[in-house]
Short mmCIF file of C-alpha atoms in Angstrom, two decimals:
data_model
loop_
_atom_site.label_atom_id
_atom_site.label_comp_id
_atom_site.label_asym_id
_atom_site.label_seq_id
_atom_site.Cartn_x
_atom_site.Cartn_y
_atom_site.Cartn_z
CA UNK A 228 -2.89 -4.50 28.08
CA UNK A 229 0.73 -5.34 29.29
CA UNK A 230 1.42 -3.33 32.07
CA UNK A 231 4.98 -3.30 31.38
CA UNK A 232 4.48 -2.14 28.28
CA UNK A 233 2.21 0.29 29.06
CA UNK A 234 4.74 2.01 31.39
CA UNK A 235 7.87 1.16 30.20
CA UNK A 236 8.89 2.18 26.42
CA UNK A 237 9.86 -1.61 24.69
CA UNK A 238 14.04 -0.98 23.59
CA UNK A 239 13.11 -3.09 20.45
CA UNK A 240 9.76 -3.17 18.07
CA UNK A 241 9.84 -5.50 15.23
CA UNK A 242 7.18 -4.65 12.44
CA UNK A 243 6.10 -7.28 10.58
CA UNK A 244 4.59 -6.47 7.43
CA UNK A 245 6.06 -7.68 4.54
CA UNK A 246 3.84 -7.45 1.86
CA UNK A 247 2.14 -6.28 -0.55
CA UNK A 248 2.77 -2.85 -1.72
CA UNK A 249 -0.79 -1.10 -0.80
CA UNK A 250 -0.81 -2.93 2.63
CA UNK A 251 2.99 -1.88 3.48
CA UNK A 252 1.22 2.17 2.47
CA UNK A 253 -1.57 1.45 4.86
CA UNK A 254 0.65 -0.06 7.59
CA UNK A 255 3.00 3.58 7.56
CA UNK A 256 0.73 5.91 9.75
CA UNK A 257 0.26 3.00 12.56
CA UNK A 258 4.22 2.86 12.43
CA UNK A 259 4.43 6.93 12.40
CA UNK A 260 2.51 6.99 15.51
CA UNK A 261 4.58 3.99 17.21
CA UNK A 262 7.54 6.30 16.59
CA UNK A 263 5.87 9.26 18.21
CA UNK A 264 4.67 7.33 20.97
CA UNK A 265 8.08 5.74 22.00
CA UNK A 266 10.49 7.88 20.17
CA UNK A 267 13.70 6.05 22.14
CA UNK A 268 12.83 3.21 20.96
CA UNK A 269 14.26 0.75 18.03
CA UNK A 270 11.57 0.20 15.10
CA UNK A 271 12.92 -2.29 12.94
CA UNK A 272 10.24 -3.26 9.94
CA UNK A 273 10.89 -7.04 8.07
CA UNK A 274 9.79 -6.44 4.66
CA UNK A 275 10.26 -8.08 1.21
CA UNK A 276 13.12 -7.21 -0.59
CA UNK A 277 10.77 -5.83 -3.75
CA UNK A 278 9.30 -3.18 -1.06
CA UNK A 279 12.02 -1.92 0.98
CA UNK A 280 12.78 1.24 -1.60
CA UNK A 281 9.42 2.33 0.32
CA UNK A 282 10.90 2.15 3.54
CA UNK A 283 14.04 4.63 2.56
CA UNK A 284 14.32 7.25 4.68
CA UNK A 285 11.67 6.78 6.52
CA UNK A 286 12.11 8.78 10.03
CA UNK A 287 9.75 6.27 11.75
CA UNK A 288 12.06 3.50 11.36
CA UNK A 289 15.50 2.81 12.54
CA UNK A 290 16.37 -0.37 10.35
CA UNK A 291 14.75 -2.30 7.67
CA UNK A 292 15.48 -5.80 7.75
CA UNK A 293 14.92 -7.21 3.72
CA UNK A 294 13.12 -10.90 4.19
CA UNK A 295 14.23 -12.81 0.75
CA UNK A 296 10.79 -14.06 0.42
CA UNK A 297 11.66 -16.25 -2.72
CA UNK A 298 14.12 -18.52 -1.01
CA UNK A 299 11.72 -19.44 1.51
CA UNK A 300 9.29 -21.02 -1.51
CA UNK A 301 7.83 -24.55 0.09
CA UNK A 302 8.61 -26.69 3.05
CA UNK A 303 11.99 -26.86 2.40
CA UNK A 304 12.17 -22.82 2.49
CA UNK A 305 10.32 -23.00 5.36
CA UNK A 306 13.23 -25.23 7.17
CA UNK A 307 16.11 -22.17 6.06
CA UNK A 308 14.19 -19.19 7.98
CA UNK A 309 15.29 -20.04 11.09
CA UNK A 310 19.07 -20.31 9.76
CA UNK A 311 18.83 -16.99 8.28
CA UNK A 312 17.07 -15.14 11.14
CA UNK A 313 20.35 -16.71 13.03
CA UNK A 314 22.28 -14.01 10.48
CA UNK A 315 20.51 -11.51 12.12
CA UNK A 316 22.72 -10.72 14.67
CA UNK A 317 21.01 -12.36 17.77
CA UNK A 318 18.44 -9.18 17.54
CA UNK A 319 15.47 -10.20 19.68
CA UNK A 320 12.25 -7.62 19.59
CA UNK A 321 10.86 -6.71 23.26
CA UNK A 322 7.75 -6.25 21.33
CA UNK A 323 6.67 -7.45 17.64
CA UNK A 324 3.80 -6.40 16.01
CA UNK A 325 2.16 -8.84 13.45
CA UNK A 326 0.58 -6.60 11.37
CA UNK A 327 0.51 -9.51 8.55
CA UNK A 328 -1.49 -11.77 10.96
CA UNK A 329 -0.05 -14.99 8.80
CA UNK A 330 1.28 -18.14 10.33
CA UNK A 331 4.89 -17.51 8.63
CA UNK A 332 4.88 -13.98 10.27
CA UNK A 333 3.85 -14.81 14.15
CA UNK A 334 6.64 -18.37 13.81
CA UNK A 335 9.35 -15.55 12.54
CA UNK A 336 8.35 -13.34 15.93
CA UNK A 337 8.53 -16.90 17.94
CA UNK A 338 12.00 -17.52 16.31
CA UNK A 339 13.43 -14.52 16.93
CA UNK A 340 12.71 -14.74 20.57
CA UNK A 341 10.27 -11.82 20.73
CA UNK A 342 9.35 -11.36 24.49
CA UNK A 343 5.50 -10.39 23.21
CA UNK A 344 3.62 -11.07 19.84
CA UNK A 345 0.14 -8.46 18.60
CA UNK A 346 -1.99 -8.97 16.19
CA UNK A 347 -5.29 -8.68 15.10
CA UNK A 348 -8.51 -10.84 16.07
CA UNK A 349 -8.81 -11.50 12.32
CA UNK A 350 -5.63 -13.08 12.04
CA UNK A 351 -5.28 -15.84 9.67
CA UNK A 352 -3.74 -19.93 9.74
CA UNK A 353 -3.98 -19.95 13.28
CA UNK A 354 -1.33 -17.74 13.82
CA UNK A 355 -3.20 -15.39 16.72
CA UNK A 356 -2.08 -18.70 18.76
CA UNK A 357 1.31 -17.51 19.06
CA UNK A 358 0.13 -13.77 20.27
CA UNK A 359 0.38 -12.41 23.82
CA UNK A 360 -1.94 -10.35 22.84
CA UNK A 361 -5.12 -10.34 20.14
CA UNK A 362 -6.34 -6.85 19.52
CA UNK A 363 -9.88 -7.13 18.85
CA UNK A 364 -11.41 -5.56 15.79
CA UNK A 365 -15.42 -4.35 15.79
CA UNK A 366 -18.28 -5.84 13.80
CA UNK A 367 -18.49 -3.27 11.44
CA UNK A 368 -15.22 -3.03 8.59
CA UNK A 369 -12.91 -0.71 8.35
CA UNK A 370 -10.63 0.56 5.82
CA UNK A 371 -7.08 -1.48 6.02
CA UNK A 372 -5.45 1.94 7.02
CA UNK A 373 -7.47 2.17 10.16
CA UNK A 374 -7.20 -1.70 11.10
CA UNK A 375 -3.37 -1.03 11.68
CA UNK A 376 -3.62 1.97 13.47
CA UNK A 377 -6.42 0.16 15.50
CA UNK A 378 -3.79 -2.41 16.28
CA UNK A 379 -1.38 0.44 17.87
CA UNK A 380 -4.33 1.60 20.14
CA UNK A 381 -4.83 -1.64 21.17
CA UNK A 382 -1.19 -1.51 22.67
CA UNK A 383 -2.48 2.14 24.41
CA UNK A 384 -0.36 4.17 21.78
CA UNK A 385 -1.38 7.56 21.34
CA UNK A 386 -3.51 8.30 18.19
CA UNK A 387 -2.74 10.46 15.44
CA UNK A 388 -5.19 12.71 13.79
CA UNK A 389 -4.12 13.24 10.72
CA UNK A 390 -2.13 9.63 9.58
CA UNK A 391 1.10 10.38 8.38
CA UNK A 392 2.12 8.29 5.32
CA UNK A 393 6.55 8.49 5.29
CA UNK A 394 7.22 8.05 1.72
CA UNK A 395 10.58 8.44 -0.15
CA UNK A 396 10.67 11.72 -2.79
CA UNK A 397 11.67 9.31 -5.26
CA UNK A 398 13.77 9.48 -8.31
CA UNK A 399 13.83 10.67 -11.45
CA UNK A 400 13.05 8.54 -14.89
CA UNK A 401 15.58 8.74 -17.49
CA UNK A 402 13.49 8.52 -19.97
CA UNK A 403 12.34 12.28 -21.57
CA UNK A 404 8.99 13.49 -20.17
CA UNK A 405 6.85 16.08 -20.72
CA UNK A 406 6.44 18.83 -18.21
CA UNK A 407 3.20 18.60 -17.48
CA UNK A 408 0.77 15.02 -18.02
CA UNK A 409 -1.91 12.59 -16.65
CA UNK A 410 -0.22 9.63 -14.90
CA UNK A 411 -2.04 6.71 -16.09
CA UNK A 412 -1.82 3.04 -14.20
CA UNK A 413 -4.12 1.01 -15.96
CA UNK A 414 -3.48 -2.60 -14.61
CA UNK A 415 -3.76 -4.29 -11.61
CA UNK A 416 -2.88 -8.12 -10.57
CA UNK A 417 -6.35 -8.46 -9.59
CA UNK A 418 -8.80 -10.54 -11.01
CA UNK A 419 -11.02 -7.99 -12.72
CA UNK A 420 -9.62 -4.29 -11.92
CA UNK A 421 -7.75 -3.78 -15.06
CA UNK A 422 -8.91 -1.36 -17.65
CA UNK A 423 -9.29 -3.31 -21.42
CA UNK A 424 -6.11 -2.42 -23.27
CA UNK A 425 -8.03 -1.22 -26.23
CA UNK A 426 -9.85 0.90 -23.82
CA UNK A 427 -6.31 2.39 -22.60
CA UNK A 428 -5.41 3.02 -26.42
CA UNK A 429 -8.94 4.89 -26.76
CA UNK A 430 -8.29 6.82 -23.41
CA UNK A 431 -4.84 8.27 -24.73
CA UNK A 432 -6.70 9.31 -27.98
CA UNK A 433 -9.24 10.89 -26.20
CA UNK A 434 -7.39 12.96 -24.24
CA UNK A 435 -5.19 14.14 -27.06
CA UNK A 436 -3.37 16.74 -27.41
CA UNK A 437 -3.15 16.74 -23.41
CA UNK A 438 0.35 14.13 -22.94
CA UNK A 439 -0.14 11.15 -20.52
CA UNK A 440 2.41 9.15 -19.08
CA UNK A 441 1.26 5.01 -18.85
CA UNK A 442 3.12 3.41 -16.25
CA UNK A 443 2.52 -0.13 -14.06
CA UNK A 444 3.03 -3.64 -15.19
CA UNK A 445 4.64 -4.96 -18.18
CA UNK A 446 1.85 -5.02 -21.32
CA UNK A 447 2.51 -5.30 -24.91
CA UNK A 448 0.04 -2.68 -26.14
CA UNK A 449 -1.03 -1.68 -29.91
CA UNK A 450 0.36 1.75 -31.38
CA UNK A 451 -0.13 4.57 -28.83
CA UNK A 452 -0.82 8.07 -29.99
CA UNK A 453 2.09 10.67 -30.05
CA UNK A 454 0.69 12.29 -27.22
CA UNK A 455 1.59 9.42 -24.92
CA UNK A 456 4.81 8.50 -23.08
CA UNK A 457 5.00 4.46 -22.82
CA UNK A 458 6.67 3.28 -19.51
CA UNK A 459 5.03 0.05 -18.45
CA UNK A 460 7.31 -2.20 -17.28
CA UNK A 461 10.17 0.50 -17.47
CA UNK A 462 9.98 2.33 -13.63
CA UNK A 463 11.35 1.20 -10.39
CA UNK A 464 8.94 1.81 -7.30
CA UNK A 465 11.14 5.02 -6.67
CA UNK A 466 10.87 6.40 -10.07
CA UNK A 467 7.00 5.66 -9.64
CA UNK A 468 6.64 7.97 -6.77
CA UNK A 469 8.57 10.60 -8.54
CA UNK A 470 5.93 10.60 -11.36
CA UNK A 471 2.90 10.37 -9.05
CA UNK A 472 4.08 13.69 -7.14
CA UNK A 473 4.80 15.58 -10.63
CA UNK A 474 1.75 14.55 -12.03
CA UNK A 475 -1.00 17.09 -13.02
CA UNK A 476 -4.02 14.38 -12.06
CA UNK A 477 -3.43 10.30 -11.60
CA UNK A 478 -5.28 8.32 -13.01
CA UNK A 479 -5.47 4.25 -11.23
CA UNK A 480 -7.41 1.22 -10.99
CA UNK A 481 -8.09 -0.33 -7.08
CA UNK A 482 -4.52 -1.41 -6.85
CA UNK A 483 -1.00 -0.47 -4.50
CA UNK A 484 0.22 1.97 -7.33
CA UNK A 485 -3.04 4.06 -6.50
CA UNK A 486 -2.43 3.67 -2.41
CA UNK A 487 0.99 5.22 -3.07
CA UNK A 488 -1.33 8.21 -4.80
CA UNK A 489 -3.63 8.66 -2.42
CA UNK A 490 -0.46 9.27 0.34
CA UNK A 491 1.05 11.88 -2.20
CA UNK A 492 -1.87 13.90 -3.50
CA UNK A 493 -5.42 14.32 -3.93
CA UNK A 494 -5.45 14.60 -6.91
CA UNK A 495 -6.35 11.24 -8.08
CA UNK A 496 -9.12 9.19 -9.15
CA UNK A 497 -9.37 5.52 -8.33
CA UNK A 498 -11.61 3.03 -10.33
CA UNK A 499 -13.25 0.24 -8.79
CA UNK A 500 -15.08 -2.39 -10.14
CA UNK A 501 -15.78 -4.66 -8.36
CA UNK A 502 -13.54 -4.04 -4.88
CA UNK A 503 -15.26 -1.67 -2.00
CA UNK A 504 -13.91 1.75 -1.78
CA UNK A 505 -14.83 2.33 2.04
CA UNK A 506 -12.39 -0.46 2.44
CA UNK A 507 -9.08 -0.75 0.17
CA UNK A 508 -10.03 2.53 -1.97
CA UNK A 509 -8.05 5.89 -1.50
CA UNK A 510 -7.69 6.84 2.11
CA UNK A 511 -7.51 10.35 1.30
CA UNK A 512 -10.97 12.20 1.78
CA UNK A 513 -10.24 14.76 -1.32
CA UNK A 514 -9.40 11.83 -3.52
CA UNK A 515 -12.27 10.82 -6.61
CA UNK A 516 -13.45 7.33 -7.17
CA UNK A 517 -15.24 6.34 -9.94
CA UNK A 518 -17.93 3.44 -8.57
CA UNK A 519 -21.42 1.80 -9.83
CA UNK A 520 -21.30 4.84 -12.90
CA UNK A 521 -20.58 8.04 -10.85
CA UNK A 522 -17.91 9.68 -10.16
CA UNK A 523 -17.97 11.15 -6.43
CA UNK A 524 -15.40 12.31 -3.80
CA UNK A 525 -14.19 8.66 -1.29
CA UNK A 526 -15.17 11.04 1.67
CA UNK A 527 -19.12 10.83 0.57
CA UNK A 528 -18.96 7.70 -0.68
CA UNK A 529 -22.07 5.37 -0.24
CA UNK A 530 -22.81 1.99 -1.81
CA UNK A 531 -25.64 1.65 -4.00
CA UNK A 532 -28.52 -0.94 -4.14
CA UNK A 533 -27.00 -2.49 -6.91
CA UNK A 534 -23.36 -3.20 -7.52
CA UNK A 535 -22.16 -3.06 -10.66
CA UNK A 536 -18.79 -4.36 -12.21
CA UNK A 537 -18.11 -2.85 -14.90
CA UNK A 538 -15.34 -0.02 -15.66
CA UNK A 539 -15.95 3.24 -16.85
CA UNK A 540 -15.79 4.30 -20.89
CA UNK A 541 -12.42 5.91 -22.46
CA UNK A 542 -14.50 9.30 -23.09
CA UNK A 543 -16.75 9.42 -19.59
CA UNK A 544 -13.19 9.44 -18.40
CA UNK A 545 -11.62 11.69 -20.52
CA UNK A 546 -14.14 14.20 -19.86
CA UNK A 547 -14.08 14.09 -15.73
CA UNK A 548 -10.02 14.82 -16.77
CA UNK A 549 -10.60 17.78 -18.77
CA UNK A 550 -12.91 19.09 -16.06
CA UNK A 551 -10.01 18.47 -13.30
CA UNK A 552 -7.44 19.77 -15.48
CA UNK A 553 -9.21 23.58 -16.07
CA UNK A 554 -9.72 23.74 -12.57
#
């Protein structure tokens, strides 16, 4: 460890995580305990403009700096950073924290001048060449949310207990809602976590007359039964997190909609295919997960001998729901 930085609180901390949505929700305890740790100090967090609605607010962090990831496409994107990292002001980090672990994130902290790079042993393109410091990471995995705060330790920050996930009350939808429903995200980008769209359909039906609210990524779906409330495609982030805390249950595939959950409310259940849940499901021990044909709390969760892939049925669902729901 630096000893300078182990005595001396660093003016400036750059965070460098700018992507993707579930990894910026794991990253927010390790920043919550920076704060607490060195609570003069300024915590500015680069993050791509799609994201930073997450970051309003957020009493961990003094300034948000929005990296335009989409004019930086190819080499010749590449050659603008350092231009507009100029616009910045001159604003060099004592201390920048790579929680990214990319080669594009540790040549930003080199550009700006930081005085000392962190990251991770597992970092990736040979980026941990540009680190004062590698924090090393054990044999055994971990969940994403404890790999960042791992990476604070590592710079002899303080731990905190209970992680503390600083996310924005949100706002509200204009479209009418009921006053009570099931918040249902049934696609994810990833290869193999979505839910069949006639298996959505079925799902609604099933769960008739109780209303559910679909929200997530832009589908063209069949006819949807009256008791359902069609946003895909129609919410901001904000508006999401609104919905998620007003929610009687969510229901999510392995994805950063369901991250955002799992930092709001327990009451959730997160299905996984093919992905691990000790390792990107809900990091919230009261949360459900629906895995290899059982249902189960994440906090017990065990693998089995065999791993299966394939997603639960529209009524096996619907009935762990109406159980949830009475209670």
């Amino acid at each position: 460890m630096d000893a300078g930085l182990s005595s001396l609180a660093p003016k400036r901390i750059l965070v460098l995580k700018p992507s993707s949505l579930g990894d910026i929700v794991h990253t927010l305890p390790a920043v919550a305990a920076l704060r607490a740790h060195w609570p003069q100090s300024e915590i500015a967090w680069m993050v791509n403009s799609e994201w930073a609605p997450l970051l309003e607010g957020n009493p961990a962090i003094s300034r948000i700096i929005e990296f335009p990831r989409r004019q930086f496409r190819g080499l010749r994107g590449w050659l603008r950073i350092p231009r507009w990292l100029g616009s910045l002001g001159g604003w060099e980090p004592d201390l920048t924290i790579d929680f990214q672990g990319l080669l594009r994130t540790a040549l930003i902290a080199r550009f700006m001048g930081s005085k000392k790079t962190v990251g991770l042993s597992d970092a990736r393109e040979g980026s941990s060449f540009f680190y004062n410091q590698v924090v090393p990471l054990p044999k055994e995995p971990l969940h994403a949310v404890d790999r960042y705060r791992r990476l604070v330790l590592g710079l002899g920050v303080r731990e905190i207990q209970t992680p503390v996930f600083n996310l924005p009350l949100g706002n509200a939808p204009g479209a009418s809602l009921p006053k009570r429903f099931v918040l249902l995200h049934p696609f994810s980008r990833g290869e193999g976590k979505s839910m069949d769209e006639n298996d959505v359909i079925q799902l609604c039906r099933d769960l008739d007359p109780q209303p559910v609210v679909l929200v997530g990524s832009d589908r063209i779906l069949g006819k949807t039964p009256a008791n359902v409330t069609n946003l895909l495609g129609k919410t901001s982030l904000l508006e999401l997190i609104w919905l998620i805390r007003r929610a009687d249950f969510t229901v999510s595939v392995d994805s950063g909609p369901m991250h955002m959950a799992a930092a709001i409310t327990p009451r959730l259940l997160s299905i996984h295919t093919w992905s691990d849940p000790r390792l990107v499901g809900p990091y919230n021990p009261e949360a459900w997960i629906w895995k290899n044909g059982v249902f189960g709390r994440i906090s017990v969760y065990s693998p089995g001998s065999a791993e299966k892939i394939d997603a639960p049925s529209p009524r096996v669902i619907a009935d762990f729901l109406r159980t949830q729901l009475t209670e």
